[in-house]
XYZ file of C-alpha atoms in Angstrom:
677
model
C -26.320 -176.708 62.898
C -27.005 -176.061 59.271
C -27.282 -172.679 57.662
C -30.831 -171.685 56.879
C -31.124 -170.787 53.271
C -27.809 -172.401 52.514
C -29.055 -173.826 49.262
C -29.578 -170.396 47.868
C -25.985 -169.394 48.259
C -25.511 -169.225 44.520
C -28.469 -166.932 44.111
C -28.810 -163.290 44.848
C -26.521 -163.438 47.846
C -23.669 -165.132 46.022
C -21.310 -167.704 47.508
C -20.528 -167.254 51.179
C -17.280 -165.732 52.381
C -16.291 -166.415 55.955
C -13.786 -164.355 57.901
C -12.453 -166.158 60.948
C -10.230 -165.119 63.824
C -8.577 -167.563 66.149
C -6.893 -167.141 69.545
C -6.347 -163.387 69.271
C -4.310 -161.949 72.132
C -3.171 -158.367 72.428
C -0.694 -156.996 74.950
C 0.105 -153.404 75.894
C 2.708 -152.053 78.358
C 1.310 -151.544 81.834
C 1.150 -147.926 82.960
C 2.828 -147.619 86.350
C 3.023 -144.395 88.339
C 6.495 -143.338 89.430
C 8.319 -140.073 90.077
C 11.563 -141.481 88.718
C 11.448 -141.401 84.932
C 14.936 -142.898 84.555
C 13.866 -145.915 86.595
C 10.761 -146.238 84.430
C 12.958 -146.404 81.352
C 15.415 -148.933 82.749
C 13.223 -151.459 84.490
C 11.530 -154.315 82.710
C 8.109 -153.349 81.423
C 5.068 -155.331 82.512
C 2.387 -156.090 79.948
C -1.376 -156.166 80.232
C -3.410 -158.551 78.089
C -6.257 -156.575 76.561
C -7.591 -159.439 74.400
C -7.595 -162.996 75.757
C -7.965 -165.923 73.357
C -10.685 -164.251 71.290
C -12.013 -166.531 68.547
C -14.984 -166.224 66.243
C -16.165 -165.769 62.700
C -18.460 -163.708 60.497
C -19.998 -164.449 57.126
C -21.365 -162.323 54.347
C -24.917 -161.375 55.236
C -24.143 -160.889 58.936
C -24.522 -157.629 60.830
C -22.829 -158.166 64.184
C -22.842 -155.963 67.263
C -20.007 -156.144 69.783
C -21.399 -155.276 73.211
C -19.596 -154.827 76.493
C -18.823 -152.366 79.220
C -16.140 -149.698 79.057
C -12.738 -151.343 78.820
C -14.164 -154.699 77.780
C -12.035 -154.700 74.604
C -14.678 -153.963 71.966
C -12.633 -151.548 69.854
C -9.470 -153.594 70.345
C -11.196 -156.727 69.046
C -12.567 -154.785 66.092
C -9.129 -153.402 65.220
C -7.459 -156.772 65.707
C -9.832 -158.610 63.374
C -9.517 -155.907 60.728
C -5.703 -155.964 60.975
C -5.627 -152.249 61.839
C -3.866 -152.895 65.125
C -0.137 -152.468 65.671
C 1.928 -153.827 68.504
C 2.060 -157.173 70.260
C -0.840 -159.002 68.618
C -0.891 -162.780 68.302
C -3.365 -165.090 66.623
C -4.673 -165.738 63.121
C -7.195 -164.067 60.823
C -8.233 -166.045 57.740
C -10.680 -165.710 54.863
C -12.205 -169.042 53.841
C -9.172 -170.822 55.243
C -6.514 -168.521 53.760
C -4.386 -166.446 56.124
C -4.823 -162.721 55.548
C -1.927 -160.271 55.546
C -2.474 -156.699 56.666
C -2.281 -155.230 53.147
C -4.787 -157.799 51.882
C -7.176 -157.056 54.712
C -7.144 -153.337 54.004
C -8.054 -154.048 50.376
C -11.125 -156.188 51.090
C -12.389 -154.325 54.159
C -13.028 -150.823 55.447
C -12.779 -149.426 58.947
C -15.198 -146.708 60.029
C -13.636 -144.897 63.014
C -15.615 -143.644 65.957
C -14.817 -140.025 65.175
C -14.889 -138.516 61.705
C -11.360 -137.910 60.371
C -11.488 -135.789 57.255
C -10.865 -132.313 55.856
C -13.681 -130.182 57.244
C -13.404 -127.432 54.600
C -14.310 -129.782 51.729
C -17.888 -130.318 50.669
C -19.342 -133.825 50.855
C -19.058 -134.225 47.077
C -15.509 -132.848 46.944
C -14.369 -135.168 49.714
C -15.762 -138.308 48.082
C -14.517 -137.306 44.632
C -11.059 -136.581 46.043
C -10.917 -139.949 47.819
C -12.181 -141.767 44.723
C -8.928 -140.872 42.943
C -6.956 -142.763 45.564
C -9.326 -145.669 46.217
C -10.381 -146.594 42.698
C -8.296 -148.161 39.966
C -5.946 -145.767 38.195
C -7.682 -146.467 34.867
C -11.071 -145.395 36.114
C -12.334 -142.409 34.146
C -13.469 -139.163 35.737
C -17.009 -139.813 34.564
C -17.065 -143.183 36.328
C -15.716 -141.614 39.505
C -18.362 -138.905 39.429
C -21.056 -141.525 38.888
C -19.774 -143.581 41.817
C -19.774 -140.504 44.052
C -23.296 -139.569 42.952
C -24.532 -143.112 43.681
C -22.958 -143.108 47.123
C -24.395 -139.724 48.045
C -27.828 -140.909 46.973
C -27.434 -144.215 48.806
C -26.561 -142.652 52.167
C -29.097 -139.851 51.862
C -26.702 -136.949 51.289
C -27.689 -135.915 47.779
C -29.276 -132.695 49.022
C -26.189 -131.916 51.130
C -23.654 -132.806 48.450
C -22.311 -129.257 48.167
C -22.379 -128.443 51.870
C -19.054 -128.198 53.653
C -18.353 -131.048 56.051
C -17.966 -128.655 58.983
C -21.568 -127.559 58.416
C -23.047 -131.079 58.287
C -24.828 -132.559 61.254
C -23.329 -135.407 63.248
C -25.484 -137.987 61.520
C -24.658 -136.630 58.083
C -20.931 -136.688 58.816
C -21.219 -140.275 59.988
C -23.028 -141.273 56.806
C -20.430 -139.421 54.749
C -17.697 -141.448 56.460
C -19.627 -144.587 55.603
C -19.912 -143.499 51.969
C -16.151 -142.902 51.877
C -15.498 -146.441 53.082
C -17.859 -147.839 50.457
C -15.944 -146.319 47.536
C -13.854 -149.484 47.230
C -16.951 -151.688 47.566
C -15.467 -153.733 50.440
C -16.836 -157.091 51.462
C -16.276 -156.512 55.184
C -17.110 -153.365 57.150
C -15.717 -152.651 60.606
C -17.476 -149.816 62.421
C -16.278 -148.438 65.737
C -19.333 -147.138 67.611
C -21.083 -145.741 64.507
C -23.948 -144.314 66.581
C -21.843 -142.304 69.054
C -22.957 -138.680 69.270
C -26.045 -139.201 67.107
C -29.703 -138.730 67.952
C -31.896 -141.825 67.943
C -33.241 -141.277 64.421
C -29.802 -140.657 62.880
C -28.359 -143.647 64.728
C -31.189 -145.854 63.504
C -30.681 -144.635 59.922
C -26.955 -145.475 60.009
C -27.519 -149.001 61.328
C -30.427 -149.551 58.924
C -28.116 -148.635 56.042
C -25.568 -151.150 57.291
C -28.315 -153.787 57.559
C -29.305 -153.168 53.962
C -25.705 -153.480 52.806
C -25.326 -156.793 54.576
C -28.541 -158.387 53.379
C -28.614 -157.049 49.818
C -26.122 -156.659 46.979
C -22.863 -154.783 46.980
C -22.673 -151.029 46.749
C -21.314 -150.304 43.277
C -23.628 -149.361 40.454
C -21.080 -150.224 37.785
C -18.757 -153.132 37.243
C -16.023 -153.903 39.734
C -13.642 -153.212 36.860
C -13.795 -149.583 38.057
C -12.263 -150.626 41.356
C -10.090 -153.649 40.607
C -9.170 -153.157 36.968
C -10.165 -154.893 33.790
C -10.576 -158.358 35.287
C -14.221 -158.946 36.080
C -15.287 -160.631 39.297
C -17.115 -163.845 38.580
C -18.154 -166.821 40.638
C -16.160 -169.960 39.843
C -18.326 -172.519 38.172
C -19.618 -175.364 40.226
C -18.799 -173.758 43.549
C -20.974 -174.753 46.424
C -22.160 -172.339 49.034
C -22.696 -174.974 51.630
C -20.549 -174.387 54.630
C -19.900 -177.479 56.613
C -23.363 -178.364 57.784
C -22.027 -180.962 60.145
C -19.680 -178.644 62.016
C -20.315 -177.286 65.499
C -20.510 -173.729 64.186
C -22.309 -170.947 65.972
C -25.438 -170.208 63.977
C -24.838 -167.078 61.874
C -27.400 -166.972 59.102
C -29.045 -164.070 57.306
C -32.453 -162.579 58.124
C -35.124 -165.206 58.685
C -38.654 -165.021 57.378
C -39.872 -164.044 60.858
C -38.224 -160.663 60.278
C -40.504 -159.812 57.380
C -41.594 -156.594 59.123
C -37.973 -155.543 59.373
C -37.383 -156.249 55.700
C -40.495 -154.281 54.841
C -39.159 -151.325 56.835
C -35.936 -151.423 54.861
C -37.859 -151.359 51.600
C -38.986 -147.905 52.666
C -35.503 -146.594 51.797
C -35.836 -145.942 48.040
C -32.445 -144.198 47.878
C -30.733 -147.493 48.667
C -31.996 -148.974 45.423
C -28.793 -147.903 43.681
C -26.913 -150.363 45.889
C -28.429 -153.319 44.067
C -27.546 -152.263 40.533
C -24.045 -153.723 40.239
C -23.910 -156.492 37.630
C -21.038 -158.067 39.534
C -22.560 -157.558 42.982
C -22.586 -161.277 43.754
C -21.699 -160.875 47.420
C -23.595 -159.579 50.340
C -21.468 -157.665 52.797
C -20.662 -158.419 56.394
C -20.443 -155.689 59.018
C -19.309 -155.830 62.610
C -19.820 -152.855 64.915
C -18.756 -152.042 68.417
C -21.722 -150.242 69.915
C -22.481 -148.658 73.255
C -25.992 -149.012 74.725
C -28.085 -149.413 71.545
C -31.794 -148.724 71.709
C -34.130 -151.700 71.365
C -35.060 -150.917 67.750
C -31.383 -150.560 66.785
C -30.550 -153.770 68.632
C -33.152 -155.675 66.597
C -31.431 -154.668 63.361
C -28.365 -156.765 64.219
C -28.438 -160.374 63.079
C -25.797 -161.459 65.618
C -24.145 -160.171 68.753
C -20.815 -160.673 70.512
C -20.713 -160.020 74.254
C -17.359 -159.176 75.824
C -16.176 -158.978 79.395
C -12.599 -158.299 80.478
C -11.122 -158.866 77.019
C -12.875 -162.237 76.594
C -15.821 -163.260 74.451
C -18.614 -164.604 76.665
C -21.241 -165.072 73.948
C -21.382 -165.047 70.168
C -24.402 -166.044 68.162
C -27.714 -164.996 66.723
C -29.409 -162.044 68.371
C -32.675 -163.836 69.084
C -30.867 -166.818 70.637
C -29.011 -164.709 73.205
C -32.059 -164.526 75.480
C -32.236 -168.347 75.691
C -28.504 -168.464 76.402
C -29.020 -166.208 79.424
C -32.254 -167.904 80.486
C -30.579 -171.317 80.633
C -28.263 -169.886 83.276
C -31.078 -168.367 85.317
C -30.859 -164.816 83.993
C -34.435 -164.125 82.866
C -34.996 -161.246 80.432
C -37.757 -159.031 81.942
C -40.752 -158.082 79.856
C -40.590 -154.794 77.964
C -36.873 -154.521 78.662
C -34.212 -153.575 76.140
C -32.232 -156.829 75.702
C -28.963 -154.944 75.198
C -29.387 -153.096 78.499
C -30.186 -156.353 80.287
C -27.142 -158.168 78.892
C -24.780 -155.317 79.731
C -26.245 -154.893 83.217
C -25.900 -158.610 83.874
C -22.254 -158.559 82.806
C -21.543 -155.467 84.896
C -23.084 -156.855 88.078
C -20.083 -157.973 90.148
C -21.736 -157.638 93.552
C -23.833 -160.777 93.477
C -23.038 -164.239 94.801
C -21.467 -165.222 91.486
C -19.648 -163.434 88.719
C -22.117 -163.421 85.825
C -19.340 -162.817 83.321
C -17.430 -165.877 84.499
C -20.575 -168.025 84.413
C -21.480 -166.918 80.907
C -17.917 -167.415 79.717
C -17.785 -170.920 81.125
C -21.001 -171.915 79.323
C -19.859 -170.314 76.072
C -16.446 -171.994 76.184
C -18.111 -175.347 76.882
C -20.442 -175.005 73.899
C -17.662 -173.915 71.545
C -14.974 -176.262 72.861
C -12.872 -177.451 69.941
C -14.658 -175.309 67.384
C -11.683 -173.026 66.696
C -8.849 -175.322 67.698
C -8.949 -177.636 64.714
C -9.684 -177.096 61.047
C -11.343 -173.915 59.896
C -15.097 -173.662 59.562
C -15.286 -173.400 55.777
C -13.422 -175.236 53.053
C -10.698 -173.403 51.157
C -12.756 -172.917 48.048
C -13.249 -169.343 47.025
C -11.143 -166.656 48.677
C -8.109 -167.353 46.520
C -9.963 -166.318 43.364
C -11.362 -163.296 45.130
C -7.950 -162.162 46.355
C -6.504 -162.649 42.891
C -8.838 -159.947 41.606
C -8.102 -157.736 44.584
C -4.395 -157.961 43.809
C -5.047 -156.562 40.332
C -5.840 -153.206 41.902
C -3.430 -150.439 40.833
C -3.248 -147.188 42.752
C -2.607 -143.875 41.065
C 1.059 -143.096 40.548
C 3.156 -141.390 43.191
C 3.516 -138.152 41.240
C -0.254 -137.859 40.845
C -0.678 -138.525 44.569
C 1.624 -135.578 45.290
C -0.325 -133.378 42.884
C -3.719 -134.224 44.397
C -2.478 -133.721 47.947
C -1.018 -130.336 46.981
C -4.418 -129.397 45.573
C -6.017 -130.410 48.871
C -3.556 -128.360 50.927
C -4.039 -125.297 48.748
C -7.816 -125.706 48.779
C -7.719 -125.776 52.578
C -5.697 -122.556 52.590
C -8.138 -120.862 50.229
C -11.151 -121.984 52.280
C -9.429 -120.682 55.437
C -8.551 -117.403 53.737
C -9.806 -115.286 56.622
C -7.326 -116.626 59.148
C -4.625 -116.551 56.491
C -5.266 -112.869 55.755
C -5.174 -112.024 59.459
C -1.794 -113.745 59.841
C -0.517 -112.017 56.712
C -1.726 -108.680 58.063
C 0.304 -109.093 61.255
C 3.269 -110.151 59.140
C 3.051 -106.930 57.139
C 2.646 -104.857 60.313
C 6.056 -106.195 61.323
C 7.463 -105.138 57.941
C 6.057 -101.628 58.296
C 7.411 -101.374 61.852
C 10.912 -102.354 60.743
C 10.804 -99.926 57.815
C 9.840 -97.071 60.160
C 12.510 -97.981 62.704
C 15.339 -98.073 60.156
C 14.067 -95.434 57.707
C 16.529 -92.906 59.115
C 19.473 -94.741 57.605
C 20.985 -92.335 55.090
C 24.308 -92.591 53.343
C 26.917 -95.168 54.180
C 28.754 -93.744 57.172
C 30.445 -95.193 60.213
C 27.279 -94.644 62.210
C 25.030 -96.477 59.719
C 27.158 -99.627 59.415
C 25.658 -101.014 62.600
C 22.153 -99.920 61.594
C 22.407 -101.727 58.274
C 23.698 -104.845 60.008
C 20.854 -104.665 62.521
C 18.202 -104.250 59.841
C 19.543 -107.208 57.854
C 19.664 -109.300 61.023
C 16.020 -108.434 61.751
C 15.026 -109.273 58.174
C 16.595 -112.703 58.451
C 15.235 -113.439 61.925
C 11.706 -112.343 61.108
C 11.504 -114.630 58.088
C 12.938 -117.627 59.934
C 10.859 -117.252 63.099
C 7.625 -116.480 61.240
C 7.806 -119.544 59.037
C 9.267 -121.954 61.602
C 6.728 -121.166 64.323
C 3.951 -120.991 61.743
C 4.268 -124.724 60.982
C 5.003 -126.234 64.415
C 1.338 -127.200 64.767
C 1.152 -129.113 61.486
C 1.939 -132.703 62.421
C 0.300 -132.771 65.865
C -2.900 -131.571 64.180
C -2.560 -133.768 61.085
C -1.413 -137.021 62.711
C -4.942 -138.510 62.988
C -5.561 -138.010 59.262
C -2.065 -139.176 58.300
C -2.284 -142.272 60.490
C -5.615 -143.237 59.040
C -5.119 -142.483 55.360
C -1.521 -143.719 55.160
C -2.365 -146.748 57.287
C -5.277 -147.612 55.019
C -2.963 -147.384 52.008
C -4.837 -144.424 50.543
C -1.531 -142.784 49.614
C 2.102 -143.086 50.627
C 3.588 -141.112 53.496
C 6.339 -139.826 51.216
C 3.748 -138.394 48.805
C 2.018 -136.614 51.677
C 5.258 -135.202 53.030
C 6.547 -134.015 49.660
C 3.198 -132.401 48.842
C 3.199 -130.657 52.213
C 6.690 -129.257 51.684
C 6.043 -128.169 48.098
C 2.840 -126.395 49.103
C 4.896 -124.026 51.273
C 7.407 -123.073 48.555
C 5.223 -120.562 46.625
C 4.042 -119.073 49.931
C 7.657 -118.637 51.054
C 8.648 -116.816 47.863
C 5.536 -114.653 47.827
C 5.845 -113.556 51.438
C 9.604 -113.178 51.166
C 9.436 -110.671 48.309
C 6.387 -108.820 49.666
C 7.981 -108.464 53.099
C 11.237 -107.231 51.580
C 9.424 -104.816 49.265
C 8.089 -102.763 52.162
C 11.470 -102.524 53.864
C 13.552 -102.156 50.703
C 11.459 -99.233 49.501
C 12.144 -97.429 52.774
C 15.767 -98.331 53.505
C 17.714 -99.855 50.620
C 15.978 -98.282 47.616
C 19.156 -96.457 46.494
C 20.951 -99.745 45.834
C 18.963 -100.739 42.754
C 16.647 -103.516 41.583
C 19.221 -106.328 41.241
C 20.038 -106.192 44.938
C 16.299 -106.400 45.657
C 16.003 -109.576 43.564
C 19.055 -111.166 45.189
C 17.976 -110.347 48.738
C 14.403 -111.475 48.057
C 15.599 -114.790 46.660
C 17.802 -115.364 49.705
C 14.996 -114.470 52.120
C 12.683 -116.876 50.322
C 15.240 -119.669 50.654
C 15.573 -118.752 54.335
C 11.808 -119.187 54.657
C 12.008 -122.594 52.943
C 14.772 -123.665 55.348
C 12.708 -122.290 58.245
C 9.787 -124.473 57.161
C 12.114 -127.479 57.403
C 13.213 -126.344 60.859
C 9.602 -125.804 61.976
C 8.440 -129.144 60.587
C 11.335 -130.792 62.418
C 10.162 -129.219 65.684
C 6.593 -130.260 64.854
C 7.622 -133.888 64.398
C 9.545 -134.167 67.671
C 6.386 -134.514 69.744
C 2.753 -135.399 69.184
C 1.734 -132.201 71.001
C 2.085 -128.751 69.441
C 2.603 -127.295 72.917
C 5.643 -129.487 73.503
C 6.949 -128.684 70.026
C 6.822 -124.949 70.768
C 8.453 -125.333 74.173
C 11.338 -127.445 72.897
C 12.111 -124.790 70.255
C 13.735 -122.460 72.826
C 17.090 -124.299 73.181
C 17.350 -124.789 69.421
C 16.640 -121.105 68.804
C 19.249 -120.087 71.344
C 21.979 -122.223 69.802
C 21.177 -121.153 66.250
C 21.076 -117.457 67.181
C 24.353 -117.516 69.109
C 26.147 -119.077 66.156
C 24.368 -116.836 63.662
C 27.264 -114.361 63.585
C 25.603 -111.371 65.258
C 25.841 -112.028 68.986
C 29.215 -113.757 68.928
C 32.418 -113.838 66.890
C 31.892 -117.298 65.503
C 35.539 -117.684 64.491
C 36.286 -118.368 68.157
C 34.362 -121.637 67.821
C 35.300 -122.932 64.342
C 32.765 -125.057 62.530
C 29.785 -124.502 64.826
C 28.529 -121.569 62.799
C 27.738 -123.955 59.953
C 25.096 -125.603 62.147
C 22.995 -122.423 62.179
C 20.594 -121.516 59.410
C 20.699 -117.944 60.788
C 24.382 -117.780 59.853
C 23.831 -118.686 56.206
C 20.977 -116.204 55.892
C 22.831 -113.335 57.619
C 26.067 -113.972 55.747
C 24.436 -114.058 52.307
C 22.396 -110.890 52.929
C 25.394 -109.031 54.376
C 27.565 -110.218 51.507
C 25.172 -109.013 48.839
C 24.772 -105.634 50.509
C 28.429 -104.882 51.310
C 30.627 -106.700 48.806
C 30.383 -103.940 46.158
C 30.884 -101.049 48.592
C 34.358 -99.620 47.992
C 34.110 -96.499 50.108
C 32.544 -95.711 53.478
C 32.858 -92.185 54.866
C 35.552 -92.014 57.477
C 35.779 -88.568 59.188
C 39.233 -87.575 60.378
C 38.094 -86.824 63.927
C 36.669 -90.268 64.611
C 37.972 -91.690 67.925
C 37.284 -95.331 67.149
C 38.726 -97.478 64.327
C 37.350 -96.586 60.924
C 35.831 -99.138 58.517
C 36.528 -97.977 54.967
C 35.064 -100.709 52.694
C 32.315 -103.286 52.608
C 34.890 -106.092 52.678
C 36.092 -104.807 56.046
C 32.524 -104.869 57.330
C 32.219 -108.531 56.327
C 35.575 -109.420 57.853
C 34.635 -107.737 61.113
C 31.523 -109.948 61.302
C 33.551 -113.113 60.495
C 31.730 -113.495 57.177
C 33.363 -114.886 54.043
C 34.237 -112.613 51.148
C 34.902 -115.091 48.332
C 33.037 -114.733 45.051
C 31.063 -117.913 45.657
C 29.830 -116.907 49.135
C 26.280 -115.933 48.164
C 25.532 -119.030 46.104
C 27.246 -121.294 48.609
C 24.987 -119.925 51.328
C 21.935 -120.422 49.108
C 22.959 -124.010 48.510
C 23.686 -124.484 52.225
C 20.175 -123.294 53.147
C 18.726 -125.890 50.775
C 20.941 -128.589 52.323
C 19.862 -127.547 55.829
C 16.216 -127.727 54.759
C 16.729 -131.195 53.254
C 18.445 -132.478 56.412
C 15.642 -131.174 58.625
C 13.037 -132.773 56.363
C 14.795 -136.150 56.286
C 14.950 -136.260 60.082
C 11.367 -135.047 60.348
C 10.132 -137.645 57.861
C 11.777 -140.387 59.900
C 10.146 -139.151 63.102
C 6.699 -138.909 61.529
C 7.120 -142.347 60.003
C 7.908 -143.704 63.463
C 4.709 -142.208 64.869
C 2.646 -143.630 62.019
C 3.959 -147.177 62.360
C 4.197 -147.239 66.134
C 0.488 -147.589 66.838
C -2.720 -148.550 65.093
C -4.665 -146.160 62.943
C -8.225 -147.011 63.863
């Protein structure tokens, strides 16, 4: 069949781009119940095939709905086509005959997840402006970014909510904001996973209507694509034909026909979308494919094509209005005044009849498309190479600037969540006041106060380490969805995120370290002078930095913050035992250097006692008398060399670095192990 309107391909719609997928199969390990975990690990894993020989194509101008029951493979097919799927995936995805790599696919397409994944404390404008730094060319000016953000907010109907925090937006507004975020790069192909989930009928209709407009009109940008892809403009090669193999047995996938004039008129009632047609280089219509669950009849009519799935297989793909005839030819009559989508899904789900409707439909579909995807591709290899050449000119912002922007985001989140931060800080200071009251009775340096001083220093060290380590164990389990998505989409590098996260804790560690010590020092150690205060505060701050590394390590061990907290107990026990307080660590040489508690305790004890030359020693004491600070250190198996303090400071930094390296590797494994859709 020939494309209707094919002769106008060089006009407003631009030359046609066709994305094709062929023989896609996806396998996942079978989940088997067993009480013997060791046996589960050792035996050979079975695999389930989630996608089975899925083939199809979509062209610019198409708005496609993927329909099917729960577990039919809708989201899996969407993720497989968009190259957002990890794991055992086989098959090919090509653009106008050219095989697409994952990094290329993420540049020319966007994936709208089912659930909004963003920073809820940002406003709509702040979120889009922040993402524009990562998704637009590094040479784009701030003014151009602001203009792009303003156009997108106007286009999706969020101009009046631009300065409202995301957490205060309605479900429909958040969905449209996610759509605006994906349109920053002006992608040709949009993949939307159930974009109407959780929305009321009006909001759902508005989202799909916006997608319909994007597919049947021009591209989204108001300015030149130079803002996105660099200085090279995007132009149609001269003499290129938009005809697409009129003699091939292709499934009809054309743009809106004249019979849909009422639908086009309805879309003209969206004046805000006028900014989408202002790009001088907007030569391409878009193509969007959505998995959708039980659309209403008016939403269903907005789709130009549908794909029906059953058991991981495609049982129909074609124009929306031709689906009814496809079913009717097999004896499945569409009742009057019935939602076609409901009828198709009900027919597929009916397994109790004399025949399996899904199998019957699949047999007819496979007969009609036999050989279509087994030979040459549907369109000639004419255009996508030039398009990809311009895509490859895209330059992201530099790594250092990525770190800076992510640090700004982390700090902005902390400021916006100031209430919870102040509550946590208040409890932290209550602990400081409690310790200062408990040890305020320490007077001069006598035999009786040696143990009290050691106990107070031990509590100082432990409080800093436990507060900061347990305060960050939730970080990665909570942030993994955002990291998976934004790193997977190539928004920024994982290393930039991790470094920004670590650096954002450094000023907090130093601030809390000195404030916490100030309360206790003023009550207990004030007679020792200001230099000791600076030295102890610096060491406590480094202990907090090392504790952050320890806590992040625990956070990265599991994808659940509950499991991360529970697995901390054995680590805490080992570190405390070899910290030098509960055990003479010289009896087990070398193990003390595995404990960050040891370095912290030793450095604090060293700074406090090394200059003490005389400790009162009454003549009537029955137990051995400690006369100098050096003897106190030797009794605790601490070093007394001149370099001890700085060596311990350096050791805490090394411990922190080791924890972070291991943690980074674990997080990286989680990110690359599964898809990020």
